[in-house]
Short mmCIF file of C-alpha atoms and ligand atoms in Angstrom, two decimals:
data_model
loop_
_atom_site.label_atom_id
_atom_site.label_comp_id
_atom_site.label_asym_id
_atom_site.label_seq_id
_atom_site.Cartn_x
_atom_site.Cartn_y
_atom_site.Cartn_z
CA MET L 1 -51.80 -6.02 72.27
CA GLN L 2 -51.10 -3.74 69.64
CA LEU L 3 -48.51 -0.87 68.86
CA SER L 4 -49.58 2.54 67.98
CA ASP L 5 -50.24 3.47 64.40
CA ARG L 6 -48.03 6.56 64.91
CA VAL L 7 -44.79 4.37 66.01
CA GLN L 8 -45.41 2.11 63.04
CA LYS L 9 -45.41 4.99 60.56
CA MET L 10 -42.01 6.34 61.93
CA GLN L 11 -38.93 6.00 59.78
CA GLY L 12 -35.92 3.98 61.63
CA SER L 13 -32.50 5.82 61.62
CA PRO L 14 -30.70 5.17 58.43
CA ILE L 15 -27.53 6.21 60.35
CA ARG L 16 -27.31 3.34 62.73
CA LYS L 17 -29.04 0.71 60.63
CA PHE L 18 -25.74 -0.77 59.19
CA ASN L 19 -23.81 -0.88 62.47
CA PRO L 20 -24.08 -4.71 63.25
CA ILE L 21 -22.38 -5.26 59.78
CA ALA L 22 -19.75 -2.91 60.51
CA ILE L 23 -19.01 -4.36 64.10
CA ALA L 24 -18.74 -7.75 62.79
CA ALA L 25 -16.19 -6.49 60.08
CA GLU L 26 -14.14 -4.76 62.91
CA ASP L 27 -14.42 -7.92 65.17
CA ALA L 28 -12.93 -9.78 62.20
CA GLY L 29 -10.01 -7.33 62.27
CA LYS L 30 -10.76 -4.84 59.65
CA LYS L 31 -10.20 -1.19 60.25
CA ILE L 32 -13.30 0.80 59.22
CA TYR L 33 -13.23 4.66 58.88
CA HIS L 34 -16.52 5.86 60.17
CA LEU L 35 -18.12 8.69 58.05
CA ASN L 36 -21.54 7.70 58.76
CA ILE L 37 -22.42 9.57 62.05
CA GLY L 38 -22.25 13.14 62.80
CA ASN L 39 -20.36 12.72 66.18
CA PRO L 40 -17.51 15.40 66.10
CA ASP L 41 -14.16 14.31 67.16
CA ILE L 42 -13.08 17.63 68.11
CA GLU L 43 -12.33 18.11 71.71
CA THR L 44 -14.83 19.34 74.14
CA PRO L 45 -13.58 22.70 75.50
CA ASP L 46 -12.29 22.33 78.99
CA CYS L 47 -14.50 24.89 80.40
CA TYR L 48 -17.50 22.50 80.25
CA LEU L 49 -16.18 19.87 82.76
CA ASP L 50 -14.22 22.49 84.70
CA ALA L 51 -17.28 24.29 85.49
CA ILE L 52 -19.28 20.88 86.39
CA LYS L 53 -16.37 20.10 88.82
CA LYS L 54 -16.72 23.32 90.79
CA TYR L 55 -20.33 22.55 91.55
CA ASP L 56 -20.52 22.25 95.35
CA ALA L 57 -24.04 22.49 96.55
CA PRO L 58 -24.81 19.35 98.66
CA THR L 59 -27.67 18.12 96.41
CA ILE L 60 -28.12 17.85 92.82
CA GLY L 61 -31.73 19.19 92.66
CA TYR L 62 -34.39 19.84 90.00
CA ALA L 63 -33.85 22.89 87.90
CA GLU L 64 -36.23 25.31 86.66
CA SER L 65 -38.39 23.83 83.74
CA GLY L 66 -37.53 26.68 81.33
CA GLY L 67 -33.79 26.14 82.40
CA ASP L 68 -31.10 27.54 84.19
CA LYS L 69 -31.02 31.50 84.40
CA ASN L 70 -27.32 31.77 83.91
CA LEU L 71 -27.45 29.70 80.86
CA GLN L 72 -30.39 31.64 79.46
CA ASP L 73 -28.20 34.77 80.00
CA ALA L 74 -25.31 33.36 78.38
CA VAL L 75 -27.56 32.59 75.16
CA ILE L 76 -28.78 36.19 75.38
CA ASP L 77 -25.34 37.32 75.12
CA TYR L 78 -24.52 34.83 72.35
CA PHE L 79 -27.35 36.02 70.21
CA LYS L 80 -26.39 39.59 70.34
CA ARG L 81 -23.71 38.71 67.78
CA TYR L 82 -26.30 38.45 65.41
CA ASP L 83 -27.94 41.75 66.64
CA VAL L 84 -30.88 39.56 68.13
CA GLU L 85 -32.30 40.99 71.44
CA LEU L 86 -33.82 38.18 73.52
CA LYS L 87 -35.26 37.93 77.07
CA ARG L 88 -34.97 34.90 79.35
CA ASN L 89 -38.59 33.98 78.59
CA ASP L 90 -37.91 33.75 74.92
CA ILE L 91 -35.38 30.74 75.64
CA LEU L 92 -36.59 27.42 76.75
CA ILE L 93 -33.51 25.21 77.60
CA THR L 94 -34.15 21.45 76.35
CA ASN L 95 -32.53 18.07 76.46
CA GLY L 96 -30.65 18.66 73.14
CA GLY L 97 -31.86 20.16 69.93
CA SER L 98 -33.88 16.92 69.59
CA GLU L 99 -35.96 17.69 72.51
CA ALA L 100 -36.57 21.15 71.14
CA LEU L 101 -37.61 19.72 67.80
CA SER L 102 -40.04 17.27 69.48
CA MET L 103 -41.62 19.91 71.68
CA ALA L 104 -42.06 22.46 68.88
CA PHE L 105 -43.80 20.03 66.77
CA CYS L 106 -46.02 18.83 69.72
CA THR L 107 -46.92 22.43 70.46
CA ILE L 108 -48.09 23.38 67.12
CA ILE L 109 -48.99 20.22 65.05
CA ASN L 110 -52.56 18.77 65.05
CA GLU L 111 -53.76 15.33 63.54
CA GLY L 112 -53.77 15.59 60.05
CA ASP L 113 -51.46 18.59 59.49
CA ASP L 114 -48.69 18.49 57.12
CA VAL L 115 -45.07 19.75 57.69
CA LEU L 116 -42.98 20.92 54.60
CA ILE L 117 -39.40 19.65 54.89
CA PRO L 118 -36.78 19.88 52.05
CA GLU L 119 -35.72 16.25 51.28
CA PRO L 120 -33.18 14.65 51.82
CA TYR L 121 -33.57 15.66 55.45
CA TYR L 122 -32.52 14.69 59.02
CA THR L 123 -34.52 11.66 59.58
CA ASN L 124 -35.52 12.42 63.16
CA TYR L 125 -37.93 15.06 61.85
CA HIS L 126 -39.83 12.38 60.56
CA THR L 127 -40.03 10.81 63.86
CA PHE L 128 -40.88 13.78 65.59
CA VAL L 129 -43.63 15.02 63.10
CA THR L 130 -45.29 11.61 63.22
CA MET L 131 -45.10 11.61 67.04
CA SER L 132 -47.29 14.83 67.16
CA GLY L 133 -49.83 13.27 64.56
CA GLY L 134 -48.55 15.22 61.48
CA SER L 135 -47.30 14.08 58.32
CA VAL L 136 -43.96 15.01 56.30
CA VAL L 137 -44.47 16.58 52.99
CA PRO L 138 -41.21 16.85 51.14
CA VAL L 139 -39.82 20.00 49.27
CA GLN L 140 -38.46 18.18 46.10
CA THR L 141 -34.64 18.92 45.33
CA SER L 142 -31.87 17.37 43.11
CA PRO L 143 -28.32 16.44 43.59
CA ASP L 144 -27.38 18.10 40.10
CA ASN L 145 -27.77 21.59 41.52
CA GLY L 146 -26.61 20.93 45.07
CA TYR L 147 -29.89 20.14 46.59
CA GLN L 148 -31.21 23.90 46.27
CA TRP L 149 -34.65 24.03 47.97
CA ALA L 150 -35.67 27.59 48.64
CA THR L 151 -37.24 28.84 45.51
CA GLU L 152 -40.88 30.14 45.38
CA GLU L 153 -41.74 27.34 42.71
CA GLN L 154 -40.42 24.61 44.89
CA LEU L 155 -42.12 25.87 48.02
CA GLU L 156 -45.48 26.51 46.35
CA ALA L 157 -45.46 23.07 44.49
CA ALA L 158 -45.13 21.30 47.89
CA LEU L 159 -47.92 23.19 49.83
CA THR L 160 -51.00 21.32 50.70
CA PRO L 161 -54.15 22.68 52.07
CA ASN L 162 -53.10 21.15 55.57
CA THR L 163 -49.71 22.75 55.59
CA LYS L 164 -49.07 24.07 59.15
CA ALA L 165 -45.37 24.51 59.32
CA ILE L 166 -41.81 24.38 57.34
CA VAL L 167 -38.68 23.16 58.58
CA CYS L 168 -35.75 25.00 57.53
CA ILE L 169 -32.22 23.71 58.26
CA THR L 170 -29.55 25.78 57.43
CA PRO L 171 -26.52 24.87 57.24
CA GLY L 172 -28.05 21.43 56.13
CA ASN L 173 -27.72 17.83 57.40
CA PRO L 174 -27.51 15.77 55.25
CA THR L 175 -26.50 17.88 52.28
CA GLY L 176 -24.40 20.81 53.82
CA ARG L 177 -26.59 23.37 51.91
CA VAL L 178 -26.58 26.81 53.28
CA LEU L 179 -29.25 29.53 52.60
CA THR L 180 -28.55 32.92 51.80
CA LEU L 181 -30.14 35.61 54.04
CA ASP L 182 -32.20 36.42 50.89
CA GLU L 183 -33.40 32.70 50.64
CA MET L 184 -34.41 32.99 54.35
CA ARG L 185 -36.45 36.04 53.63
CA LEU L 186 -38.06 34.28 50.70
CA VAL L 187 -38.97 31.43 53.00
CA GLY L 188 -40.19 34.12 55.72
CA GLU L 189 -42.58 35.70 52.97
CA PHE L 190 -43.89 32.23 51.94
CA ALA L 191 -44.53 31.23 55.61
CA LYS L 192 -46.35 34.87 56.16
CA LYS L 193 -48.37 34.31 53.11
CA HIS L 194 -49.69 30.87 53.96
CA ASP L 195 -49.71 31.44 57.80
CA LEU L 196 -46.93 28.89 58.55
CA TRP L 197 -44.74 28.30 61.59
CA ILE L 198 -41.05 28.15 60.57
CA ILE L 199 -38.93 25.77 62.45
CA ALA L 200 -35.44 26.80 61.85
CA ASP L 201 -32.85 24.08 62.85
CA GLU L 202 -29.72 26.06 63.18
CA VAL L 203 -27.71 23.56 65.31
CA TYR L 204 -24.65 24.10 62.46
CA ARG L 205 -25.18 27.87 62.43
CA GLU L 206 -21.49 28.81 62.43
CA PHE L 207 -20.33 26.08 60.10
CA VAL L 208 -20.43 28.24 57.04
CA PHE L 209 -17.51 28.33 54.64
CA ASP L 210 -15.70 30.36 51.77
CA GLY L 211 -15.92 33.38 53.78
CA VAL L 212 -19.55 33.33 54.10
CA LYS L 213 -21.00 35.15 57.55
CA PRO L 214 -23.23 32.90 59.71
CA THR L 215 -26.86 34.13 59.96
CA SER L 216 -29.95 33.07 61.66
CA PHE L 217 -33.66 33.23 60.87
CA SER L 218 -33.97 35.16 64.22
CA MET L 219 -32.51 38.11 62.52
CA ILE L 220 -35.66 38.52 60.17
CA ASP L 221 -37.76 40.77 62.22
CA GLU L 222 -41.03 40.46 60.06
CA ILE L 223 -41.35 36.72 61.14
CA LYS L 224 -40.19 36.78 64.75
CA ASP L 225 -43.82 35.87 65.76
CA ARG L 226 -43.76 32.56 63.78
CA VAL L 227 -40.07 31.26 63.79
CA LEU L 228 -38.94 28.60 66.18
CA ILE L 229 -35.34 28.49 66.31
CA VAL L 230 -33.40 25.16 67.52
CA ASP L 231 -30.10 25.42 68.87
CA SER L 232 -27.76 23.06 70.59
CA ILE L 233 -24.30 22.61 72.09
CA SER L 234 -23.84 19.03 70.52
CA LYS L 235 -22.09 20.17 67.14
CA ARG L 236 -20.99 23.88 67.82
CA TYR L 237 -19.03 22.94 71.03
CA SER L 238 -18.54 19.04 70.16
CA THR L 239 -20.60 18.07 73.37
CA CYS L 240 -23.17 15.71 71.78
CA GLY L 241 -23.29 13.71 75.17
CA GLY L 242 -23.99 16.63 77.13
CA ARG L 243 -27.54 16.67 75.79
CA VAL L 244 -28.25 20.54 76.09
CA GLY L 245 -30.09 22.52 73.63
CA LEU L 246 -32.77 25.20 73.30
CA LEU L 247 -35.76 26.66 71.68
CA VAL L 248 -35.97 30.09 70.86
CA SER L 249 -39.44 31.90 70.30
CA ARG L 250 -40.62 35.42 70.79
CA ASN L 251 -44.26 34.41 70.71
CA GLU L 252 -45.56 34.49 73.95
CA GLU L 253 -48.59 32.36 73.30
CA PHE L 254 -46.15 29.59 72.14
CA GLN L 255 -44.01 29.90 75.01
CA ALA L 256 -46.79 29.61 77.57
CA ALA L 257 -47.95 26.46 75.73
CA VAL L 258 -44.77 24.79 75.35
CA MET L 259 -43.85 25.25 79.00
CA LYS L 260 -46.79 23.04 79.92
CA ILE L 261 -44.83 20.08 78.12
CA ALA L 262 -41.42 21.45 79.73
CA MET L 263 -42.99 21.33 83.12
CA GLY L 264 -44.16 17.76 82.44
CA ARG L 265 -40.56 16.66 81.70
CA LEU L 266 -39.35 18.59 84.83
CA CYS L 267 -36.00 20.03 83.73
CA VAL L 268 -32.93 19.62 81.82
CA PRO L 269 -30.00 18.07 83.89
CA THR L 270 -28.67 20.65 86.29
CA LEU L 271 -24.95 19.95 86.00
CA GLU L 272 -24.93 19.81 82.13
CA MET L 273 -26.59 23.18 82.30
CA ILE L 274 -23.62 24.48 84.37
CA GLY L 275 -21.26 23.35 81.76
CA ALA L 276 -23.22 24.55 78.73
CA THR L 277 -23.27 28.07 80.24
CA GLU L 278 -19.42 28.29 79.98
CA LEU L 279 -19.70 26.98 76.34
CA TYR L 280 -22.24 29.63 75.11
CA LYS L 281 -19.68 32.17 76.77
CA LEU L 282 -16.58 31.20 74.51
CA PRO L 283 -15.69 33.95 72.14
CA ALA L 284 -16.47 33.76 68.56
CA SER L 285 -12.90 33.11 67.66
CA TYR L 286 -13.40 29.69 69.24
CA ILE L 287 -16.03 28.67 66.84
CA GLU L 288 -14.19 30.15 63.87
CA SER L 289 -11.20 27.79 64.68
CA VAL L 290 -13.50 24.81 64.63
CA ARG L 291 -15.09 25.96 61.48
CA ASP L 292 -11.86 26.31 59.79
CA GLU L 293 -10.95 22.78 60.73
CA TYR L 294 -14.30 21.61 59.04
CA GLU L 295 -13.59 23.87 55.98
CA ALA L 296 -10.34 22.21 55.55
CA ARG L 297 -11.91 18.72 56.06
CA ARG L 298 -14.65 19.64 53.49
CA ASN L 299 -11.80 20.68 50.83
CA VAL L 300 -9.95 17.40 51.30
CA ALA L 301 -13.27 15.40 51.06
CA TYR L 302 -14.23 17.22 48.02
CA GLU L 303 -11.06 17.10 46.50
CA GLU L 304 -10.53 13.24 46.76
CA LEU L 305 -14.28 12.77 45.58
CA MET L 306 -13.78 14.42 42.25
CA LYS L 307 -11.19 11.73 41.54
CA ILE L 308 -14.04 9.21 41.53
CA PRO L 309 -15.42 8.91 37.87
CA GLY L 310 -19.23 9.43 37.82
CA VAL L 311 -19.69 11.16 40.96
CA VAL L 312 -22.06 14.01 41.30
CA CYS L 313 -21.56 16.42 44.12
CA GLN L 314 -21.53 20.16 44.32
CA LYS L 315 -19.29 21.52 47.12
CA PRO L 316 -21.42 22.12 49.98
CA GLY L 317 -21.23 25.37 51.90
CA GLY L 318 -21.50 24.14 55.34
CA ALA L 319 -22.18 22.04 58.31
CA PHE L 320 -19.97 18.78 58.15
CA TYR L 321 -21.91 16.68 55.82
CA MET L 322 -22.01 16.01 52.07
CA THR L 323 -24.54 14.10 50.06
CA ILE L 324 -23.27 12.48 46.98
CA LYS L 325 -24.83 10.76 43.92
CA LEU L 326 -22.64 7.72 43.09
CA PRO L 327 -22.24 5.71 39.96
CA VAL L 328 -23.85 2.58 41.18
CA GLU L 329 -27.55 1.43 41.30
CA SER L 330 -27.64 0.84 45.05
CA ALA L 331 -25.82 2.53 47.68
CA GLU L 332 -26.96 0.12 50.29
CA ASP L 333 -25.62 -2.77 48.28
CA LEU L 334 -22.32 -0.92 47.80
CA LEU L 335 -22.23 -0.17 51.71
CA ILE L 336 -22.69 -3.93 52.42
CA PHE L 337 -19.89 -4.92 49.81
CA MET L 338 -17.65 -2.32 51.42
CA LEU L 339 -18.13 -3.71 54.92
CA GLU L 340 -18.27 -7.36 54.14
CA GLU L 341 -16.24 -8.11 51.03
CA PHE L 342 -13.88 -5.13 50.24
CA GLU L 343 -10.71 -4.22 51.89
CA ASP L 344 -7.44 -2.40 51.08
CA ASN L 345 -4.59 -3.23 53.44
CA GLY L 346 -7.23 -4.43 55.91
CA GLU L 347 -9.12 -1.12 55.69
CA SER L 348 -12.58 0.01 54.61
CA MET L 349 -14.80 2.72 55.14
CA MET L 350 -18.33 3.38 56.22
CA PHE L 351 -20.99 5.96 54.90
CA THR L 352 -24.66 6.37 55.14
CA PRO L 353 -26.81 5.41 52.17
CA ALA L 354 -29.20 8.35 51.81
CA ALA L 355 -32.34 6.47 50.65
CA GLY L 356 -33.28 6.95 54.35
CA PHE L 357 -33.12 10.62 54.53
CA TYR L 358 -36.10 10.77 51.93
CA ALA L 359 -39.87 10.37 52.53
CA THR L 360 -40.36 9.91 48.67
CA GLU L 361 -40.37 6.06 47.88
CA GLY L 362 -37.32 5.33 45.41
CA LYS L 363 -35.55 8.40 45.83
CA GLY L 364 -31.98 8.71 47.07
CA ILE L 365 -31.06 5.16 46.32
CA ASN L 366 -27.70 5.85 44.58
CA GLU L 367 -26.79 8.63 46.93
CA ILE L 368 -24.80 8.49 50.16
CA ARG L 369 -24.13 10.94 53.04
CA ILE L 370 -20.77 11.33 54.58
CA ALA L 371 -19.96 13.28 57.85
CA TYR L 372 -16.35 14.52 57.73
CA VAL L 373 -15.73 14.15 61.43
CA LEU L 374 -12.27 12.60 61.13
CA CYS L 375 -8.86 14.21 60.93
CA GLN L 376 -7.84 15.48 57.37
CA ASP L 377 -5.45 12.29 56.85
CA ASP L 378 -8.17 9.88 57.70
CA ILE L 379 -10.67 11.67 55.37
CA ARG L 380 -8.08 11.41 52.51
CA ARG L 381 -7.70 7.71 53.19
CA ALA L 382 -11.38 7.03 53.64
CA MET L 383 -12.16 8.80 50.29
CA GLU L 384 -9.48 6.64 48.66
CA LEU L 385 -11.05 3.61 50.06
CA LEU L 386 -14.32 4.79 48.52
CA ARG L 387 -12.77 5.29 45.25
CA LEU L 388 -11.13 1.72 45.29
CA GLY L 389 -14.28 0.09 46.92
CA ILE L 390 -16.32 1.41 44.05
CA GLU L 391 -13.89 0.20 41.50
CA ALA L 392 -13.87 -3.23 43.11
CA TYR L 393 -17.62 -3.29 43.22
CA LYS L 394 -18.14 -2.50 39.61
CA ALA L 395 -15.16 -5.04 38.42
CA ARG L 396 -17.11 -7.96 40.32
C1 PLP Z 1 -30.09 18.88 61.94
C2 PLP Z 1 -30.04 18.38 63.30
N1 PLP Z 1 -30.83 18.81 64.28
C3 PLP Z 1 -30.74 18.34 65.46
C4 PLP Z 1 -29.92 17.40 65.72
C5 PLP Z 1 -29.90 16.96 67.19
O1 PLP Z 1 -29.01 17.21 67.84
P1 PLP Z 1 -28.82 17.13 69.57
O2 PLP Z 1 -30.00 16.65 69.97
O3 PLP Z 1 -27.68 16.26 69.73
O4 PLP Z 1 -28.93 18.51 70.07
C6 PLP Z 1 -28.91 16.94 64.89
C7 PLP Z 1 -28.17 15.74 65.28
O5 PLP Z 1 -27.48 15.20 64.27
C8 PLP Z 1 -28.85 17.44 63.60
O6 PLP Z 1 -28.28 16.73 62.65
#
């Protein structure tokens, strides 16, 4: 018996790979500050569970494959904040943003097609592109200028004869990079010129800092037939376990095609959609307060990082991640040291080595990603531990 070539080509998640070492350290009594995974600690709004508790039909039956109409209507209202007019049929409710991504790739990618993705990138893109028979082609970036990627030169340099789509994530995971509306328009023109689909992953849409206004690729009318927007309740509403996301497309041919896959998986959980409907109805002020908390954490993390000699990091504009170049040869080796050998008053911290966020062999080896999903005091302490850990590692 043999496994498929596709599954063997996939990248494993760098985010969970070192968990067994962390668990062993914790079992031995060490306190670990986890900055390695983007699982928000902010409380899920009460309206989510309250709505589910009110469900009183005798049976929890299947829902429509395209999603619950009340949820679609709440999403339509939410997008009006961006002056974007949608119809129910433009919105496919999915099992998290993850399913929106896998369905999108499956609907547009043929065997042998290339998908441009700025690297470092959220590794599951690699999984989903490979699942659909395509290959990831990275758009090259550099930590020295904050992982900027949306210039014409960078995009044209990455283009291949088989390029079918480009993935845009803004605000970015793992870098926190935020595209300006002008950069988004430039990507749109590039996509039009080369007849590409745009997969715009906007699950962190409102988490933009320094007074910058949130935007969406759906605001650019000229590309509305080729842009597929991925959205989710996981990050914006701190409801990762709810597993509700969506795919917005105003291309009727695409929607008819992707519906075949949606029908194949029957539906998204009925109760979770009822909770998600109330989340999408929350006012913009709720999201702004969450954003303010992440911005304050970003400031704390950045301030502490700047105390570490030799670190390269531009202050990121959004999401809740930072990718940082460290003054060590191997971030993976440092992490193992931090978990197995280092401690300060019985404590250490955990980050994600960034090499796993790259397709290009050898890149990102001395870079790490942190997710600032702990309270500000814990972030300050975790950054202090990183500084002390690097000092101890270098002094060995
Ligand atoms: C950029 C990005 N897209 C999509 C997802 C998937 O989110 P979910 O499936 O929980 O909606 C994540 C999760 O971390 C992410 O960071």
